[in-house]
Amino acid sequence: MNACKRLVSLGERTFTQNIFFSVVKSRTNGQEASLGRSQSTAAHRSQDSDTTVTGEKLGLRAIDLAQKVQQEKAKTRAAAKPPPVSGSEGRVAELKRFSLQLQNVHPNVLAKHLHKSVLYRDKDVVIINKPYGVPVREIPGVTSISSVLPVLSKMMAGTNLKTDSQLFPCMSLEKDSTGTLLLATSEETVEHILNLNKNNQVQRKYWVVTVGVPVPSEGLIDIPMLEKEITGSQPHYKMALSPCFKMNDTGDGLSKIRGHRQADPATTRYKVLDSSSGCSLIELQPYTGVKHQLRVHMAFALACPILGDHKYSHWSKLAPQKLPKQVLKKLGLEQSKSRHIPLHLHERQLTLPRPDQENIVVSCPLPKYFMQTLKRLQLTFQHDEDNK
């Protein structure tokens, strides 16, 4: 009997457990079904979302590509940009780029620059401010001032006017010099001005910065010159002094000798305007027009070469100008960088006589690099309206 009761109790317990498991399984199957539906819905949503994102990416791909190209170009420009340099080197580099640009640009561009630099004009002559590094006479492969004079004359006459006016250079300037450049409107005027200059009636005053201080502070250099060949590892030609005097036998005076037949008379008056840091600002007035006259007289007659004159700072070789340490310090340069210093030779004033009229007197402002050098070397002068 007791055994039967236990069997009945066990059967009831089993039946109850079966019912419980059935209920749990049913609930579990329902959750799985619900979860399956949720996952399926989420999958569809995810697929839709991916499709939307992909669509957005497709829509932005061209923009992203353009931005990437711009970034690469910016990196290329940054890599090509030269490293920063000191102030003095930067000014020299800027000057070199400027001069090279003027030499290689279209003639109209140089003519436009010269048109803006006109200092004086009338029916007979035009005086312009010649820029640094641009030759006056024609040189193959280089844009010169002479080559753009036809364009300049038309610009000055007016773009809407048909004119046959011309411009002719009267007295040239060296390629690396700056300042007043005289042009004539006719060949007859050119001949007239050349005759005036031959008779020493055209007055030209130059300003130069020299390495060294002349003694005495003013005077007249009257030493003929001729061109000589320099032999050695670098054969070349230079203008040289050809003095007509030598020390007499007693050693207490000079005696005149016959000068070299090929030597040309060369006379220059000089006056020191200021001196500092072992350098000088000097005004030069040539009475003759021998090639490289001012440079040779300063370098070899007074032993004070012009700053930036890399040709006449040495006699027997071609090498960059060697500067004293105190000058290099003032300029903020090392000796290895001295080759970048431009020639400090500027035609400051031009006086042209006219019959029965007041003389034409034109002053030319100093170029930027010249002014900056004066400031660094603490050289001063009396300012006028051109340099205020």
PDB file of C-alpha atoms in Angstrom, residues 175-382:
ATOM      1  CA  LYS A 175      74.241  95.699 -65.785  1.00  0.00           C
ATOM      2  CA  ASP A 176      74.581  95.525 -61.981  1.00  0.00           C
ATOM      3  CA  SER A 177      74.439  99.274 -61.363  1.00  0.00           C
ATOM      4  CA  THR A 178      71.298 101.303 -60.697  1.00  0.00           C
ATOM      5  CA  GLY A 179      70.104 104.873 -61.015  1.00  0.00           C
ATOM      6  CA  THR A 180      69.380 107.560 -63.594  1.00  0.00           C
ATOM      7  CA  LEU A 181      69.423 106.322 -67.186  1.00  0.00           C
ATOM      8  CA  LEU A 182      69.185 108.913 -69.946  1.00  0.00           C
ATOM      9  CA  LEU A 183      67.164 108.142 -73.093  1.00  0.00           C
ATOM     10  CA  ALA A 184      66.689 110.373 -76.136  1.00  0.00           C
ATOM     11  CA  THR A 185      63.676 110.620 -78.428  1.00  0.00           C
ATOM     12  CA  SER A 186      65.742 111.020 -81.615  1.00  0.00           C
ATOM     13  CA  GLU A 187      69.142 110.151 -83.010  1.00  0.00           C
ATOM     14  CA  GLU A 188      69.924 113.862 -83.382  1.00  0.00           C
ATOM     15  CA  THR A 189      69.400 114.335 -79.646  1.00  0.00           C
ATOM     16  CA  VAL A 190      71.658 111.353 -78.942  1.00  0.00           C
ATOM     17  CA  GLU A 191      74.466 112.913 -80.970  1.00  0.00           C
ATOM     18  CA  HIS A 192      73.987 116.269 -79.248  1.00  0.00           C
ATOM     19  CA  ILE A 193      74.133 114.735 -75.748  1.00  0.00           C
ATOM     20  CA  LEU A 194      77.208 112.657 -76.611  1.00  0.00           C
ATOM     21  CA  ASN A 195      78.980 115.836 -77.732  1.00  0.00           C
ATOM     22  CA  LEU A 196      78.026 117.530 -74.464  1.00  0.00           C
ATOM     23  CA  ASN A 197      79.368 114.576 -72.519  1.00  0.00           C
ATOM     24  CA  LYS A 198      82.579 114.536 -74.534  1.00  0.00           C
ATOM     25  CA  ASN A 199      83.153 118.152 -73.522  1.00  0.00           C
ATOM     26  CA  ASN A 200      82.431 117.276 -69.887  1.00  0.00           C
ATOM     27  CA  GLN A 201      79.185 119.244 -69.790  1.00  0.00           C
ATOM     28  CA  VAL A 202      76.965 116.380 -68.609  1.00  0.00           C
ATOM     29  CA  GLN A 203      77.364 115.952 -64.863  1.00  0.00           C
ATOM     30  CA  ARG A 204      76.858 112.483 -63.377  1.00  0.00           C
ATOM     31  CA  LYS A 205      77.207 111.823 -59.655  1.00  0.00           C
ATOM     32  CA  TYR A 206      77.354 108.311 -58.249  1.00  0.00           C
ATOM     33  CA  TRP A 207      76.979 107.014 -54.729  1.00  0.00           C
ATOM     34  CA  VAL A 208      78.929 103.919 -53.707  1.00  0.00           C
ATOM     35  CA  VAL A 209      79.521 101.963 -50.521  1.00  0.00           C
ATOM     36  CA  THR A 210      83.172 100.980 -50.185  1.00  0.00           C
ATOM     37  CA  VAL A 211      85.086  98.547 -48.002  1.00  0.00           C
ATOM     38  CA  GLY A 212      87.620 100.881 -46.435  1.00  0.00           C
ATOM     39  CA  VAL A 213      87.941 104.606 -45.795  1.00  0.00           C
ATOM     40  CA  PRO A 214      89.890 106.721 -48.311  1.00  0.00           C
ATOM     41  CA  VAL A 215      92.626 109.048 -47.076  1.00  0.00           C
ATOM     42  CA  PRO A 216      92.321 111.951 -47.701  1.00  0.00           C
ATOM     43  CA  SER A 217      88.545 112.146 -47.471  1.00  0.00           C
ATOM     44  CA  GLU A 218      88.229 113.896 -50.837  1.00  0.00           C
ATOM     45  CA  GLY A 219      90.368 114.380 -53.872  1.00  0.00           C
ATOM     46  CA  LEU A 220      90.913 113.773 -57.581  1.00  0.00           C
ATOM     47  CA  ILE A 221      92.078 110.513 -59.127  1.00  0.00           C
ATOM     48  CA  ASP A 222      93.795 111.073 -62.468  1.00  0.00           C
ATOM     49  CA  ILE A 223      95.247 107.731 -63.578  1.00  0.00           C
ATOM     50  CA  PRO A 224      94.869 106.345 -67.122  1.00  0.00           C
ATOM     51  CA  MET A 225      93.484 102.853 -67.633  1.00  0.00           C
ATOM     52  CA  LEU A 226      93.739 100.003 -70.113  1.00  0.00           C
ATOM     53  CA  GLU A 227      92.552  96.413 -70.382  1.00  0.00           C
ATOM     54  CA  LYS A 228      94.971  93.640 -69.459  1.00  0.00           C
ATOM     55  CA  GLU A 229      94.906  89.863 -69.664  1.00  0.00           C
ATOM     56  CA  ILE A 230      95.250  88.010 -66.371  1.00  0.00           C
ATOM     57  CA  THR A 231      96.940  84.645 -66.812  1.00  0.00           C
ATOM     58  CA  GLY A 232      96.717  81.687 -64.467  1.00  0.00           C
ATOM     59  CA  SER A 233      94.257  78.917 -63.676  1.00  0.00           C
ATOM     60  CA  GLN A 234      91.370  81.193 -64.714  1.00  0.00           C
ATOM     61  CA  PRO A 235      92.559  83.402 -67.605  1.00  0.00           C
ATOM     62  CA  HIS A 236      90.459  86.552 -67.938  1.00  0.00           C
ATOM     63  CA  TYR A 237      90.599  90.239 -68.796  1.00  0.00           C
ATOM     64  CA  LYS A 238      90.376  93.189 -66.426  1.00  0.00           C
ATOM     65  CA  MET A 239      90.680  96.936 -66.658  1.00  0.00           C
ATOM     66  CA  ALA A 240      93.875  98.107 -64.963  1.00  0.00           C
ATOM     67  CA  LEU A 241      95.675 101.287 -64.012  1.00  0.00           C
ATOM     68  CA  SER A 242      98.373 102.573 -66.300  1.00  0.00           C
ATOM     69  CA  PRO A 243     100.079 105.351 -64.327  1.00  0.00           C
ATOM     70  CA  CYS A 244     102.107 107.971 -66.166  1.00  0.00           C
ATOM     71  CA  PHE A 245     104.340 108.659 -63.163  1.00  0.00           C
ATOM     72  CA  LYS A 246     107.031 106.773 -61.316  1.00  0.00           C
ATOM     73  CA  MET A 247     109.175 107.443 -58.271  1.00  0.00           C
ATOM     74  CA  ASN A 248     112.362 109.313 -59.193  1.00  0.00           C
ATOM     75  CA  ASP A 249     115.805 107.963 -58.462  1.00  0.00           C
ATOM     76  CA  THR A 250     116.258 109.992 -55.267  1.00  0.00           C
ATOM     77  CA  GLY A 251     112.919 108.708 -53.881  1.00  0.00           C
ATOM     78  CA  ASP A 252     111.639 112.127 -52.915  1.00  0.00           C
ATOM     79  CA  GLY A 253     109.230 112.806 -55.790  1.00  0.00           C
ATOM     80  CA  LEU A 254     107.486 111.630 -58.920  1.00  0.00           C
ATOM     81  CA  SER A 255     108.601 112.038 -62.486  1.00  0.00           C
ATOM     82  CA  LYS A 256     106.333 111.859 -65.496  1.00  0.00           C
ATOM     83  CA  ILE A 257     106.896 109.125 -68.036  1.00  0.00           C
ATOM     84  CA  ARG A 258     105.282 108.363 -71.348  1.00  0.00           C
ATOM     85  CA  GLY A 259     102.056 106.473 -70.742  1.00  0.00           C
ATOM     86  CA  HIS A 260     100.984 103.324 -72.504  1.00  0.00           C
ATOM     87  CA  ARG A 261      99.821 104.174 -75.987  1.00  0.00           C
ATOM     88  CA  GLN A 262      96.632 102.125 -75.576  1.00  0.00           C
ATOM     89  CA  ALA A 263      95.737 103.591 -72.170  1.00  0.00           C
ATOM     90  CA  ASP A 264      92.755 105.926 -71.952  1.00  0.00           C
ATOM     91  CA  PRO A 265      92.724 109.014 -69.712  1.00  0.00           C
ATOM     92  CA  ALA A 266      90.549 108.426 -66.639  1.00  0.00           C
ATOM     93  CA  THR A 267      89.695 111.085 -64.060  1.00  0.00           C
ATOM     94  CA  THR A 268      87.376 110.752 -61.060  1.00  0.00           C
ATOM     95  CA  ARG A 269      86.603 113.157 -58.223  1.00  0.00           C
ATOM     96  CA  TYR A 270      85.604 111.581 -54.916  1.00  0.00           C
ATOM     97  CA  LYS A 271      84.199 112.814 -51.606  1.00  0.00           C
ATOM     98  CA  VAL A 272      83.474 110.782 -48.467  1.00  0.00           C
ATOM     99  CA  LEU A 273      79.933 111.485 -47.220  1.00  0.00           C
ATOM    100  CA  ASP A 274      80.170 109.266 -44.137  1.00  0.00           C
ATOM    101  CA  SER A 275      82.236 106.403 -42.729  1.00  0.00           C
ATOM    102  CA  SER A 276      81.518 103.770 -40.095  1.00  0.00           C
ATOM    103  CA  SER A 277      82.339 100.134 -39.310  1.00  0.00           C
ATOM    104  CA  GLY A 278      85.319 100.236 -41.662  1.00  0.00           C
ATOM    105  CA  CYS A 279      83.131 101.210 -44.639  1.00  0.00           C
ATOM    106  CA  SER A 280      82.315 104.475 -46.401  1.00  0.00           C
ATOM    107  CA  LEU A 281      79.527 106.133 -48.329  1.00  0.00           C
ATOM    108  CA  ILE A 282      81.267 108.043 -51.122  1.00  0.00           C
ATOM    109  CA  GLU A 283      80.100 110.386 -53.866  1.00  0.00           C
ATOM    110  CA  LEU A 284      81.953 109.944 -57.161  1.00  0.00           C
ATOM    111  CA  GLN A 285      81.938 112.224 -60.167  1.00  0.00           C
ATOM    112  CA  PRO A 286      83.663 110.884 -63.276  1.00  0.00           C
ATOM    113  CA  TYR A 287      85.069 113.352 -65.818  1.00  0.00           C
ATOM    114  CA  THR A 288      85.786 110.593 -68.323  1.00  0.00           C
ATOM    115  CA  GLY A 289      83.889 107.511 -69.357  1.00  0.00           C
ATOM    116  CA  VAL A 290      86.350 104.619 -69.404  1.00  0.00           C
ATOM    117  CA  LYS A 291      84.975 101.106 -68.939  1.00  0.00           C
ATOM    118  CA  HIS A 292      84.720 100.187 -65.220  1.00  0.00           C
ATOM    119  CA  GLN A 293      86.449 103.467 -64.352  1.00  0.00           C
ATOM    120  CA  LEU A 294      84.847 104.006 -60.942  1.00  0.00           C
ATOM    121  CA  ARG A 295      85.347 100.414 -59.836  1.00  0.00           C
ATOM    122  CA  VAL A 296      89.026 100.335 -60.823  1.00  0.00           C
ATOM    123  CA  HIS A 297      89.852 103.744 -59.342  1.00  0.00           C
ATOM    124  CA  MET A 298      88.262 102.803 -56.014  1.00  0.00           C
ATOM    125  CA  ALA A 299      89.768  99.308 -55.845  1.00  0.00           C
ATOM    126  CA  PHE A 300      93.316  99.957 -57.083  1.00  0.00           C
ATOM    127  CA  ALA A 301      93.930 103.702 -56.749  1.00  0.00           C
ATOM    128  CA  LEU A 302      92.397 104.168 -53.261  1.00  0.00           C
ATOM    129  CA  ALA A 303      92.448 100.509 -52.093  1.00  0.00           C
ATOM    130  CA  CYS A 304      88.763 100.833 -51.167  1.00  0.00           C
ATOM    131  CA  PRO A 305      86.822  98.428 -53.421  1.00  0.00           C
ATOM    132  CA  ILE A 306      83.101  98.937 -53.875  1.00  0.00           C
ATOM    133  CA  LEU A 307      80.962  96.612 -51.763  1.00  0.00           C
ATOM    134  CA  GLY A 308      79.750  93.740 -53.938  1.00  0.00           C
ATOM    135  CA  ASP A 309      82.464  94.209 -56.590  1.00  0.00           C
ATOM    136  CA  HIS A 310      83.610  90.606 -56.864  1.00  0.00           C
ATOM    137  CA  LYS A 311      85.673  91.258 -60.001  1.00  0.00           C
ATOM    138  CA  TYR A 312      87.971  94.037 -58.824  1.00  0.00           C
ATOM    139  CA  SER A 313      88.324  93.059 -55.171  1.00  0.00           C
ATOM    140  CA  HIS A 314      91.114  90.724 -56.328  1.00  0.00           C
ATOM    141  CA  TRP A 315      93.635  91.339 -59.068  1.00  0.00           C
ATOM    142  CA  SER A 316      95.016  87.938 -60.026  1.00  0.00           C
ATOM    143  CA  LYS A 317      91.916  85.756 -59.572  1.00  0.00           C
ATOM    144  CA  LEU A 318      88.153  85.565 -59.868  1.00  0.00           C
ATOM    145  CA  ALA A 319      86.643  85.011 -56.432  1.00  0.00           C
ATOM    146  CA  PRO A 320      83.931  86.442 -54.144  1.00  0.00           C
ATOM    147  CA  GLN A 321      84.867  89.622 -52.315  1.00  0.00           C
ATOM    148  CA  LYS A 322      86.596  88.946 -48.994  1.00  0.00           C
ATOM    149  CA  LEU A 323      85.237  91.151 -46.225  1.00  0.00           C
ATOM    150  CA  PRO A 324      86.589  91.990 -42.746  1.00  0.00           C
ATOM    151  CA  LYS A 325      84.935  90.213 -39.842  1.00  0.00           C
ATOM    152  CA  GLN A 326      83.404  93.388 -38.454  1.00  0.00           C
ATOM    153  CA  VAL A 327      81.759  94.137 -41.826  1.00  0.00           C
ATOM    154  CA  LEU A 328      80.403  90.597 -42.099  1.00  0.00           C
ATOM    155  CA  LYS A 329      79.018  90.894 -38.587  1.00  0.00           C
ATOM    156  CA  LYS A 330      77.289  94.178 -39.397  1.00  0.00           C
ATOM    157  CA  LEU A 331      75.800  92.721 -42.574  1.00  0.00           C
ATOM    158  CA  GLY A 332      74.736  89.547 -40.759  1.00  0.00           C
ATOM    159  CA  LEU A 333      76.562  87.285 -43.227  1.00  0.00           C
ATOM    160  CA  GLU A 334      79.224  84.612 -43.267  1.00  0.00           C
ATOM    161  CA  GLN A 335      82.156  84.895 -45.652  1.00  0.00           C
ATOM    162  CA  SER A 336      80.788  81.997 -47.714  1.00  0.00           C
ATOM    163  CA  LYS A 337      77.680  84.084 -48.423  1.00  0.00           C
ATOM    164  CA  SER A 338      79.515  87.232 -49.493  1.00  0.00           C
ATOM    165  CA  ARG A 339      79.153  86.264 -53.156  1.00  0.00           C
ATOM    166  CA  HIS A 340      75.448  87.165 -52.910  1.00  0.00           C
ATOM    167  CA  ILE A 341      76.144  90.814 -52.039  1.00  0.00           C
ATOM    168  CA  PRO A 342      75.110  93.017 -54.988  1.00  0.00           C
ATOM    169  CA  LEU A 343      77.238  95.795 -56.419  1.00  0.00           C
ATOM    170  CA  HIS A 344      76.571  99.021 -54.492  1.00  0.00           C
ATOM    171  CA  LEU A 345      77.039 101.426 -57.396  1.00  0.00           C
ATOM    172  CA  HIS A 346      74.170 103.888 -57.923  1.00  0.00           C
ATOM    173  CA  GLU A 347      73.950 106.873 -60.283  1.00  0.00           C
ATOM    174  CA  ARG A 348      72.451 109.309 -57.846  1.00  0.00           C
ATOM    175  CA  GLN A 349      72.124 112.503 -59.890  1.00  0.00           C
ATOM    176  CA  LEU A 350      72.170 113.575 -63.520  1.00  0.00           C
ATOM    177  CA  THR A 351      72.528 117.180 -64.689  1.00  0.00           C
ATOM    178  CA  LEU A 352      71.923 117.926 -68.352  1.00  0.00           C
ATOM    179  CA  PRO A 353      72.519 121.460 -69.702  1.00  0.00           C
ATOM    180  CA  ARG A 354      70.039 123.046 -72.105  1.00  0.00           C
ATOM    181  CA  PRO A 355      70.653 126.163 -74.231  1.00  0.00           C
ATOM    182  CA  ASP A 356      68.714 129.218 -73.087  1.00  0.00           C
ATOM    183  CA  GLN A 357      66.852 127.127 -70.488  1.00  0.00           C
ATOM    184  CA  GLU A 358      67.319 125.925 -66.955  1.00  0.00           C
ATOM    185  CA  ASN A 359      69.440 122.811 -66.641  1.00  0.00           C
ATOM    186  CA  ILE A 360      67.701 119.466 -66.165  1.00  0.00           C
ATOM    187  CA  VAL A 361      68.679 118.136 -62.720  1.00  0.00           C
ATOM    188  CA  VAL A 362      67.230 114.742 -61.759  1.00  0.00           C
ATOM    189  CA  SER A 363      67.964 112.829 -58.538  1.00  0.00           C
ATOM    190  CA  CYS A 364      67.223 109.125 -58.258  1.00  0.00           C
ATOM    191  CA  PRO A 365      66.146 107.450 -54.997  1.00  0.00           C
ATOM    192  CA  LEU A 366      68.409 104.764 -53.600  1.00  0.00           C
ATOM    193  CA  PRO A 367      67.278 101.165 -54.159  1.00  0.00           C
ATOM    194  CA  LYS A 368      65.933  99.212 -51.220  1.00  0.00           C
ATOM    195  CA  TYR A 369      68.969  96.949 -50.803  1.00  0.00           C
ATOM    196  CA  PHE A 370      71.273  99.996 -50.815  1.00  0.00           C
ATOM    197  CA  MET A 371      69.283 101.695 -48.054  1.00  0.00           C
ATOM    198  CA  GLN A 372      69.249  98.536 -45.951  1.00  0.00           C
ATOM    199  CA  THR A 373      73.027  98.224 -46.252  1.00  0.00           C
ATOM    200  CA  LEU A 374      73.490 101.822 -45.107  1.00  0.00           C
ATOM    201  CA  LYS A 375      71.306 101.117 -42.100  1.00  0.00           C
ATOM    202  CA  ARG A 376      73.224  97.969 -41.143  1.00  0.00           C
ATOM    203  CA  LEU A 377      76.594  99.689 -41.517  1.00  0.00           C
ATOM    204  CA  GLN A 378      75.293 102.788 -39.691  1.00  0.00           C
ATOM    205  CA  LEU A 379      76.146 105.058 -42.606  1.00  0.00           C
ATOM    206  CA  THR A 380      74.077 108.220 -42.784  1.00  0.00           C
ATOM    207  CA  PHE A 381      73.522 111.042 -45.241  1.00  0.00           C
ATOM    208  CA  GLN A 382      71.402 114.123 -45.567  1.00  0.00           C
TER     209      GLN A 382
END
